[in-house]
Coordinates of C-alpha atoms in Angstrom, one line a residue:
X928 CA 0.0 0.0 0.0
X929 CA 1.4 3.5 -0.9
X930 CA 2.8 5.3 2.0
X931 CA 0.2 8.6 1.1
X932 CA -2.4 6.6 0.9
X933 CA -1.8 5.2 4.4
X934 CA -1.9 8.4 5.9
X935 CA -4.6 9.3 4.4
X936 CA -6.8 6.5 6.2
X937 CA -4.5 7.1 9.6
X938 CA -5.7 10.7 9.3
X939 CA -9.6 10.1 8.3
X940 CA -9.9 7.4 11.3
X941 CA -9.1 9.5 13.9
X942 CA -11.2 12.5 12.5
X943 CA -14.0 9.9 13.1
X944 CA -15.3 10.9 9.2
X945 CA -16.6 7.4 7.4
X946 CA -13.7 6.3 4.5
X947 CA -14.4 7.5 0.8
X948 CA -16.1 4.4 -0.8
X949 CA -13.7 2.8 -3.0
X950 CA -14.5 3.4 -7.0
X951 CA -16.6 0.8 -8.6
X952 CA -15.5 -0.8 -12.0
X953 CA -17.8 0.0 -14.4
X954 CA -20.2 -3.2 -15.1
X955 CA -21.5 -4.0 -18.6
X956 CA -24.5 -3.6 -19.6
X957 CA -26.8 -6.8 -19.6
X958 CA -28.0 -7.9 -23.1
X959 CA -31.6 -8.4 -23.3
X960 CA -32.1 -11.9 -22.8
X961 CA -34.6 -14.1 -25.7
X962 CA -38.3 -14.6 -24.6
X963 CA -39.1 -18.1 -23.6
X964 CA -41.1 -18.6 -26.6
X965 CA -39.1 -17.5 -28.8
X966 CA -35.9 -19.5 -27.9
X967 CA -38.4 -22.6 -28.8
X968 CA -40.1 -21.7 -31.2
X969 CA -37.8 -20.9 -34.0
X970 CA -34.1 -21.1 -34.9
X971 CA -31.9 -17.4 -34.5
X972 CA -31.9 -17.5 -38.0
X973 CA -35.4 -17.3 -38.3
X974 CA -36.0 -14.8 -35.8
X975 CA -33.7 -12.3 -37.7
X976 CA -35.8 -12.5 -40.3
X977 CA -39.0 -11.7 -38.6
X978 CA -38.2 -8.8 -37.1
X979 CA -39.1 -5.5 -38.3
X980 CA -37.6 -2.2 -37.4
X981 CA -41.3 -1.0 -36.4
X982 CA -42.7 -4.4 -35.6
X983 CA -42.7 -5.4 -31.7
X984 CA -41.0 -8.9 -31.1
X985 CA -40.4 -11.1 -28.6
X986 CA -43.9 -10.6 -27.3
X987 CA -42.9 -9.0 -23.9
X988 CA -39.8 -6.8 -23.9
X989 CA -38.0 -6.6 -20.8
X990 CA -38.6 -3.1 -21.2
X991 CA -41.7 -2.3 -22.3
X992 CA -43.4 -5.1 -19.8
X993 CA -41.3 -5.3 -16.8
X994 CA -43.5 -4.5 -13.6
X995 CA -41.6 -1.4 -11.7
X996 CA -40.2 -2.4 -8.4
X997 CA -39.7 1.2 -7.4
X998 CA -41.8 2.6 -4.1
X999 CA -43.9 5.1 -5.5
X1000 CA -47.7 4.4 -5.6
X1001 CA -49.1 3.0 -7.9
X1002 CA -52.0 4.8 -9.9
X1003 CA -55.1 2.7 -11.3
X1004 CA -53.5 2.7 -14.7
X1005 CA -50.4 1.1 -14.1
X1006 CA -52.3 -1.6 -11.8
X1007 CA -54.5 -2.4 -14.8
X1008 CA -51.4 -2.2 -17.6
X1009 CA -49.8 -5.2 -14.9
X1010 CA -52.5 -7.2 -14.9
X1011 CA -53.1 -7.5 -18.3
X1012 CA -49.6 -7.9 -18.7
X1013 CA -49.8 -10.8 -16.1
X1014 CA -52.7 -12.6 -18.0
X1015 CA -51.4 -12.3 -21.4
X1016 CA -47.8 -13.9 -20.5
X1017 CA -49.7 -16.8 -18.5
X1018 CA -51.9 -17.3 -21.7
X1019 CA -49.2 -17.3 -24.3
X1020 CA -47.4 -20.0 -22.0
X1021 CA -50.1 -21.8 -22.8
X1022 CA -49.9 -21.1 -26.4
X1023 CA -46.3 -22.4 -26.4
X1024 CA -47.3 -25.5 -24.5
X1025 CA -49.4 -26.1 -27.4
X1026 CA -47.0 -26.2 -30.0
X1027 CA -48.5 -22.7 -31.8
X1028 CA -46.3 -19.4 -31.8
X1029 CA -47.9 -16.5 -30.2
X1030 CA -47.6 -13.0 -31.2
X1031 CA -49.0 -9.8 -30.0
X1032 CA -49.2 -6.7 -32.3
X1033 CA -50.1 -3.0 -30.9
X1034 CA -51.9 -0.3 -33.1
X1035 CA -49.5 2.2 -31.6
X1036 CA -45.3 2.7 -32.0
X1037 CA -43.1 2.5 -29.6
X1038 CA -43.8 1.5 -26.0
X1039 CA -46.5 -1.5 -26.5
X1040 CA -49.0 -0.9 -23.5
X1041 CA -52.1 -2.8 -23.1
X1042 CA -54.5 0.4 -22.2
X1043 CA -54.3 1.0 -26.4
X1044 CA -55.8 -1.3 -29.0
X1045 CA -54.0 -4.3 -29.9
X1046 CA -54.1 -7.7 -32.0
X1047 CA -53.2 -10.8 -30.7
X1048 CA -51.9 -14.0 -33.2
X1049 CA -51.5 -17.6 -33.0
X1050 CA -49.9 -18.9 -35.7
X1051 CA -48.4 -22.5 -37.0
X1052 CA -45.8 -23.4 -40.0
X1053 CA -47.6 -24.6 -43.1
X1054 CA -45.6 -27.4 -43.9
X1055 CA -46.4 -28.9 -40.4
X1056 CA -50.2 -29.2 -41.7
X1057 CA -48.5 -32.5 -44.1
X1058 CA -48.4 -34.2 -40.8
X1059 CA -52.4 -34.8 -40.5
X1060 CA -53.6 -33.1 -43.5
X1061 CA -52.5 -34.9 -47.0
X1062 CA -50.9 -32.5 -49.2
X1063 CA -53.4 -32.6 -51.6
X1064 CA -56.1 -31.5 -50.1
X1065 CA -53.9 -28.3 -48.9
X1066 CA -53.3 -27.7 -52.3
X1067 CA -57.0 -27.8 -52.9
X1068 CA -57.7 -25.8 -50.1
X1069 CA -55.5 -23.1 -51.4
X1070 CA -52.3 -23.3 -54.0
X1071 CA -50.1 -21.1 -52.4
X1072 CA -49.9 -22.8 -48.7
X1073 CA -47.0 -25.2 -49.9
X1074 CA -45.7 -23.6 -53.1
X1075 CA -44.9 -20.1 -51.2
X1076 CA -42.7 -18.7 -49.0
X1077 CA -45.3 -15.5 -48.7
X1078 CA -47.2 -18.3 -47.0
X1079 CA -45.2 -19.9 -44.1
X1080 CA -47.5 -19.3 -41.3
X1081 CA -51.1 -20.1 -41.2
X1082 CA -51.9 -17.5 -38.5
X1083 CA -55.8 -16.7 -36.5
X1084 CA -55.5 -12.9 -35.7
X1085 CA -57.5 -11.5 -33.1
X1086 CA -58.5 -8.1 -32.4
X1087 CA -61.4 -5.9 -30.9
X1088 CA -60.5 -5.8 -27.9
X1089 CA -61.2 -2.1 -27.7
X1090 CA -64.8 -2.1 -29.0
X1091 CA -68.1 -2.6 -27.0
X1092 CA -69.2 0.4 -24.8
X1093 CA -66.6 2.7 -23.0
X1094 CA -63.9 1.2 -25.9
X1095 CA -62.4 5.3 -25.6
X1096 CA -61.3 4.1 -21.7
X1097 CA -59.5 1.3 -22.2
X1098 CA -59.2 -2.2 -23.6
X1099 CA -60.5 -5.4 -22.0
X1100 CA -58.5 -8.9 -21.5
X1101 CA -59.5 -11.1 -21.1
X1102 CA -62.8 -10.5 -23.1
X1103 CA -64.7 -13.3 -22.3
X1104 CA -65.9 -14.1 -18.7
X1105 CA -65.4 -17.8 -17.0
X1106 CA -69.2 -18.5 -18.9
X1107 CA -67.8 -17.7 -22.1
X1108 CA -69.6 -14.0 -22.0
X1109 CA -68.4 -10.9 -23.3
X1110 CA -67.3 -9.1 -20.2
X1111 CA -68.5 -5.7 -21.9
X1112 CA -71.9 -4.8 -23.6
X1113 CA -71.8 -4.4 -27.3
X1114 CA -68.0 -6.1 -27.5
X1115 CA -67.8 -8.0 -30.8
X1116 CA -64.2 -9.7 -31.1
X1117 CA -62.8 -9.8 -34.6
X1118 CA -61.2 -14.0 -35.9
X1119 CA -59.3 -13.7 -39.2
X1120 CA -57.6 -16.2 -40.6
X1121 CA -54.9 -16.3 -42.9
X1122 CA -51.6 -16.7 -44.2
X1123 CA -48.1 -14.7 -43.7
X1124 CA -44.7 -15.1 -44.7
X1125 CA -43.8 -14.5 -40.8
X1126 CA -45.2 -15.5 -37.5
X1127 CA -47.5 -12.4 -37.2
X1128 CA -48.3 -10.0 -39.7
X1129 CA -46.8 -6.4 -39.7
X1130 CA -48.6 -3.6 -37.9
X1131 CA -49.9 -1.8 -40.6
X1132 CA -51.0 -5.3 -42.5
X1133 CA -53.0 -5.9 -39.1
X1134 CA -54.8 -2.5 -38.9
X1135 CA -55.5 -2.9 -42.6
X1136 CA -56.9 -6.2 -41.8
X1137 CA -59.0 -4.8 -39.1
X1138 CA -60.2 -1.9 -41.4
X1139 CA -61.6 -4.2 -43.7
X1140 CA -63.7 -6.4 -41.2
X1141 CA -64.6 -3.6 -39.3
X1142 CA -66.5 -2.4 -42.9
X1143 CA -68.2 -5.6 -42.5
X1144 CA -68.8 -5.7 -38.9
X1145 CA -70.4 -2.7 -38.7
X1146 CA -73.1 -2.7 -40.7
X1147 CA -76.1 -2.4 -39.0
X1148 CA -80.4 -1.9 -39.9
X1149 CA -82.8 -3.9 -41.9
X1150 CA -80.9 -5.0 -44.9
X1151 CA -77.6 -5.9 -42.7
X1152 CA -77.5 -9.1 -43.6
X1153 CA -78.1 -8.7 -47.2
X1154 CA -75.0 -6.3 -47.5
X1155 CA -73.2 -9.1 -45.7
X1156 CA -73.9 -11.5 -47.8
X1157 CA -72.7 -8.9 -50.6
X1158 CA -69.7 -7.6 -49.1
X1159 CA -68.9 -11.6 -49.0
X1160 CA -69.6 -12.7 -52.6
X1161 CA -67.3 -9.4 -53.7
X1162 CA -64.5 -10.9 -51.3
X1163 CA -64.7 -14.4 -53.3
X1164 CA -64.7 -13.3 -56.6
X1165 CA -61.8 -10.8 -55.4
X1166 CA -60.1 -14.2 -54.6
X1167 CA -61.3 -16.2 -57.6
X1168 CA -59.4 -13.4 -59.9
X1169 CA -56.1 -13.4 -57.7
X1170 CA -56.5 -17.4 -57.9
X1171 CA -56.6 -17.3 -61.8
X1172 CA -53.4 -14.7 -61.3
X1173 CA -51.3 -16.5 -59.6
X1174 CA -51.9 -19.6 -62.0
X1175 CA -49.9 -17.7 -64.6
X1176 CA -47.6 -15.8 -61.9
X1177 CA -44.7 -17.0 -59.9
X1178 CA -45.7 -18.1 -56.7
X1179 CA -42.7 -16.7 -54.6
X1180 CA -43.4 -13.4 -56.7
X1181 CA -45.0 -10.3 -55.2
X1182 CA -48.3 -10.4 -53.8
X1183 CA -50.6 -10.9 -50.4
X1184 CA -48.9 -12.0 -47.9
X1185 CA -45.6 -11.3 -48.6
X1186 CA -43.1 -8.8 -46.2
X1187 CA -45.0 -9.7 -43.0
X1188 CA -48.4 -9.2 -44.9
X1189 CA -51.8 -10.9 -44.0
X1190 CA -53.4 -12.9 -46.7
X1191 CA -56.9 -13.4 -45.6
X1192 CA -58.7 -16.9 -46.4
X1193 CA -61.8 -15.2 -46.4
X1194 CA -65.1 -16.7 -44.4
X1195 CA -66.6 -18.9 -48.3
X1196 CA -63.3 -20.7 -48.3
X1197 CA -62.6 -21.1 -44.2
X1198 CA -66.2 -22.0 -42.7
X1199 CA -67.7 -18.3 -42.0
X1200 CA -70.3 -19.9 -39.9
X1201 CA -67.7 -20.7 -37.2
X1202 CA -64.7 -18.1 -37.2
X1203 CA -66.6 -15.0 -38.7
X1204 CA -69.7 -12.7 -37.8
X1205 CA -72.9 -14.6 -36.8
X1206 CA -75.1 -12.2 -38.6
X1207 CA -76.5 -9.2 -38.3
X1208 CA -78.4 -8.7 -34.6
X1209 CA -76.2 -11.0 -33.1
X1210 CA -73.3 -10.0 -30.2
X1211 CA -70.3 -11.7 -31.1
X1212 CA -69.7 -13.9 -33.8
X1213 CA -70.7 -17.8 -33.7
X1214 CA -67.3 -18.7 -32.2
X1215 CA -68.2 -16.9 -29.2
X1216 CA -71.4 -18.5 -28.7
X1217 CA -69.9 -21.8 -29.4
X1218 CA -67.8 -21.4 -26.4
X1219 CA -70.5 -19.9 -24.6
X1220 CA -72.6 -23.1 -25.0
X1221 CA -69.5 -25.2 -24.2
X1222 CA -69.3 -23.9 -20.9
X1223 CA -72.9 -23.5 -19.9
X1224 CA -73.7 -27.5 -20.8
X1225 CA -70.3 -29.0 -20.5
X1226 CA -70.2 -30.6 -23.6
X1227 CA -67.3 -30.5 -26.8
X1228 CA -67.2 -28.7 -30.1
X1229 CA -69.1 -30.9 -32.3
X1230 CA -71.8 -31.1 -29.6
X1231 CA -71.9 -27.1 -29.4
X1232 CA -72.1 -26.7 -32.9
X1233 CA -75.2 -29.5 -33.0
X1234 CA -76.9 -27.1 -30.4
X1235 CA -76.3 -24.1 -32.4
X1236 CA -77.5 -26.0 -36.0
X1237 CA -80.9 -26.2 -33.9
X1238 CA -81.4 -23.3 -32.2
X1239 CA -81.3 -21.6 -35.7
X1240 CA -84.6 -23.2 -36.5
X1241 CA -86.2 -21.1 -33.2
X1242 CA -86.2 -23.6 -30.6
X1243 CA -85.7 -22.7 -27.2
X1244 CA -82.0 -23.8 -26.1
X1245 CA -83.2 -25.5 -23.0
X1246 CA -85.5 -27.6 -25.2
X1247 CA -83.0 -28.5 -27.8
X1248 CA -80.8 -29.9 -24.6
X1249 CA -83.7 -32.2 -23.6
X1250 CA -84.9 -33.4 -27.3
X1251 CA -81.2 -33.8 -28.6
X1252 CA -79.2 -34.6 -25.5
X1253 CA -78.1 -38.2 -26.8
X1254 CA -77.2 -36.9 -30.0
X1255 CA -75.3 -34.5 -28.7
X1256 CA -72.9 -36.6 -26.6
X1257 CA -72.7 -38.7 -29.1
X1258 CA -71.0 -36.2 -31.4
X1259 CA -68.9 -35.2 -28.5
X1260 CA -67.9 -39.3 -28.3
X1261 CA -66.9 -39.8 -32.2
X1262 CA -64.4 -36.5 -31.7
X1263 CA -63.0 -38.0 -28.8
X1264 CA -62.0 -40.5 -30.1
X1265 CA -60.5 -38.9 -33.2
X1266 CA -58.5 -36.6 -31.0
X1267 CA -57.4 -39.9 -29.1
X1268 CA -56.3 -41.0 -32.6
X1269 CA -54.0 -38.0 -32.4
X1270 CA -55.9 -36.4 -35.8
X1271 CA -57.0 -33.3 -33.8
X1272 CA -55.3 -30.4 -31.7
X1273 CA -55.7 -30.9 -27.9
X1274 CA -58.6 -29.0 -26.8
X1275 CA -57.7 -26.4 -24.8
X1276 CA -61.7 -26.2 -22.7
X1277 CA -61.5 -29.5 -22.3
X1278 CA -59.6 -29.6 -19.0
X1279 CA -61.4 -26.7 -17.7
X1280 CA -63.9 -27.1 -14.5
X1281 CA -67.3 -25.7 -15.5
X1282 CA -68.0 -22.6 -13.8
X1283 CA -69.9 -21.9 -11.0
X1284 CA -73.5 -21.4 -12.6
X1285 CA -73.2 -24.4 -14.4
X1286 CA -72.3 -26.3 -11.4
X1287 CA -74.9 -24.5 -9.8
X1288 CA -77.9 -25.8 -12.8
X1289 CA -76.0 -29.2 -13.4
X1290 CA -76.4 -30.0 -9.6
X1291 CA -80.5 -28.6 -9.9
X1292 CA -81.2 -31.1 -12.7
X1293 CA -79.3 -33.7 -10.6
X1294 CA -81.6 -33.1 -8.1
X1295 CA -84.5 -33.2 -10.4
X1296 CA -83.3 -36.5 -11.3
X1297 CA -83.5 -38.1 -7.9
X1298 CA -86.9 -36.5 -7.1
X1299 CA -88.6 -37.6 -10.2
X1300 CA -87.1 -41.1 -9.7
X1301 CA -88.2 -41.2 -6.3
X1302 CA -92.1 -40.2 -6.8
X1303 CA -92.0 -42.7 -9.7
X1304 CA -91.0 -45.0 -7.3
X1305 CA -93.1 -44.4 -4.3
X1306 CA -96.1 -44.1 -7.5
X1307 CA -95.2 -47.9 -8.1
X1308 CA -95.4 -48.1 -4.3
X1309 CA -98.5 -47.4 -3.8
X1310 CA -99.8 -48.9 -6.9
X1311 CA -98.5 -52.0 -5.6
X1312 CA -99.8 -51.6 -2.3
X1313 CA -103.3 -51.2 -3.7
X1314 CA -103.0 -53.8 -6.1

């Protein structure tokens, strides 16, 4: 030790003043560490090429999500931001675990924060579809899925999270309640799907996307569902043309869905009745009502969809339940065992316990059970007894 330096410290002890704190080395910045999904969901080399200078990756920046862990208060805003925050990363674990890639997309640049509007995709690689779906019949479907690379993601966007009433406050997720209910009068979320040449389409490709349904969506009075129906017949001949173009075109040459662009399938090609609108009158498209009736009677897709075929010819839904019960589970049974067989997707409502008002009505018709057996059998007591 240097000679001044002892003194120094001789000097400052007896003084009783506390030592100068030695000088730190400067530490390196830490590099922001790869998302969980990310790291297994795709290769580096395929990330690189997925990002966009004004698209946000990674789904939740260490930045732009990380929950403060300073002491100030904290206002109702930034509750509400961590919250949503919270939900969405438990939900896109869940995504993961499912073998899909999640994205999410905000309509504003810069700092994603869940107070504005915002899309959400789930998306899967085409060529993956050849291992349950021959590739025929995908290049029936549509050409372009395996010829493509503007088409390597099949991806279901999801937006409208802002509408319903009180959209100008702030957005809503989750939108659906434990029943499978909007949580927000007039809400109305938006199901495309499509293809991309990434994992999630670009910003401006999403809003665009939205624009165009929201045209659709809209519409509202008596001849609603005629201008539907229009709006819908224009979209497939739209798509019959670009069809016959791309016969005589290059299929890696420029077009939809190419530069983190969203091809849309479009409702005539991709079951409309299921993923899109449910008509004019209606809140929320069929899917929602699907998982609506789901969770009210317990019961699978194809017996949801049974319930929903009948109800369109005006019967009461308690009555189609007690006329087509058997038929029902039985619809339920052939796609369980076809998802046994490994030909279907894991269903994610499957595992779910009912909630509480349809334990509540499942346990009254149990009980309705038992009584009307017992007065049946106490009838063919007394019969007996007489007899």
């Amino acid at each position: 030790m240097p000679i001044g330096e002892a003194l120094e410290r001789l000097l400052t002890s007896l003084s009783g003043a506390k030592p100068a704190a030695a000088p730190k080395s400067p530490t390196k910045p830490l590099t922001k560490g790869k998302s969980f999904a990310t790291n297994n969901a795709a290769s580096d080399e395929e990330l690189d090429s997925d990002e966009g200078s004004d698209d946000y990756d990674g789904y939740f920046s260490d930045n732009d999500y990380a929950i403060p862990n300073n002491s100030q208060a904290r206002t109702t805003a930034a509750a509400a931001k961590e919250r949503v925050t919270a939900r969405i990363q438990r939900d896109f674990v869940e995504v993961v675990s499912s073998s899909y890639r999640p994205g999410l997309i905000p309509f504003t640049s810069g700092q994603c924060d869940p107070a504005t509007d915002f899309a959400v995709s789930v998306s899967f690689p085409t060529v993956q579809l050849t291992q349950t779906i021959p590739a025929q019949a995908l290049v029936v479907w549509d050409r372009r899925l395996l010829a493509s690379a503007k088409a390597r993601y099949l991806v279901l966007l999801i937006s409208g999270f802002n509408s319903g009433a009180g959209s100008s406050v702030h957005n809503v997720y989750p939108p659906l309640t434990a029943e499978g209910q909007y949580v927000r009068k007039g809400m109305q979320l938006r199901f495309q799907v499509g293809v991309c040449s990434a994992y999630k389409p670009t910003r401006e490709h999403t809003m665009e996307a939205g624009r165009t349904f929201g045209l659709v969506g809209k519409l509202v009075g008596k001849d609603a569902e005629d201008e539907i129906r229009e709006a819908r017949e224009k979209a497939a001949k739209l798509r019959e043309a670009q069809l016959a173009e791309w016969g005589s075109l290059d299929p890696d040459g420029e077009g939809p869905g190419g530069d983190g662009g969203f091809r849309d399938f479009g409702g005539a090609e991709f079951g409309e009745d299921v993923v899109e609108d449910g008509g004019a009158g209606r809140r929320g498209g069929a899917l929602v009502r699907l998982i609506a009736l789901r969770r009210q009677y317990g019961i699978g897709g194809a017996g949801a969809e049974m319930v929903e075929r009948v109800e369109r010819e005006q019967r009461a839904e308690a009555e189609v339940w007690t006329v087509y019960r058997q038929e029902i589970l039985a619809a339920d049974a052939d796609k369980a065992r076809e998802a046994r067989g490994g030909t279907l997707p894991r269903d994610p409502l499957h595992a779910l316990p009912p909630p509480l008002a349809a334990q509540g009505r499942r346990h009254q018709r149990a009980i309705r059970g038992v009584l009307t057996l017992s007065y049946s059998a106490a009838a063919e007591g007394v019969v007996d007894k007489s007899a």
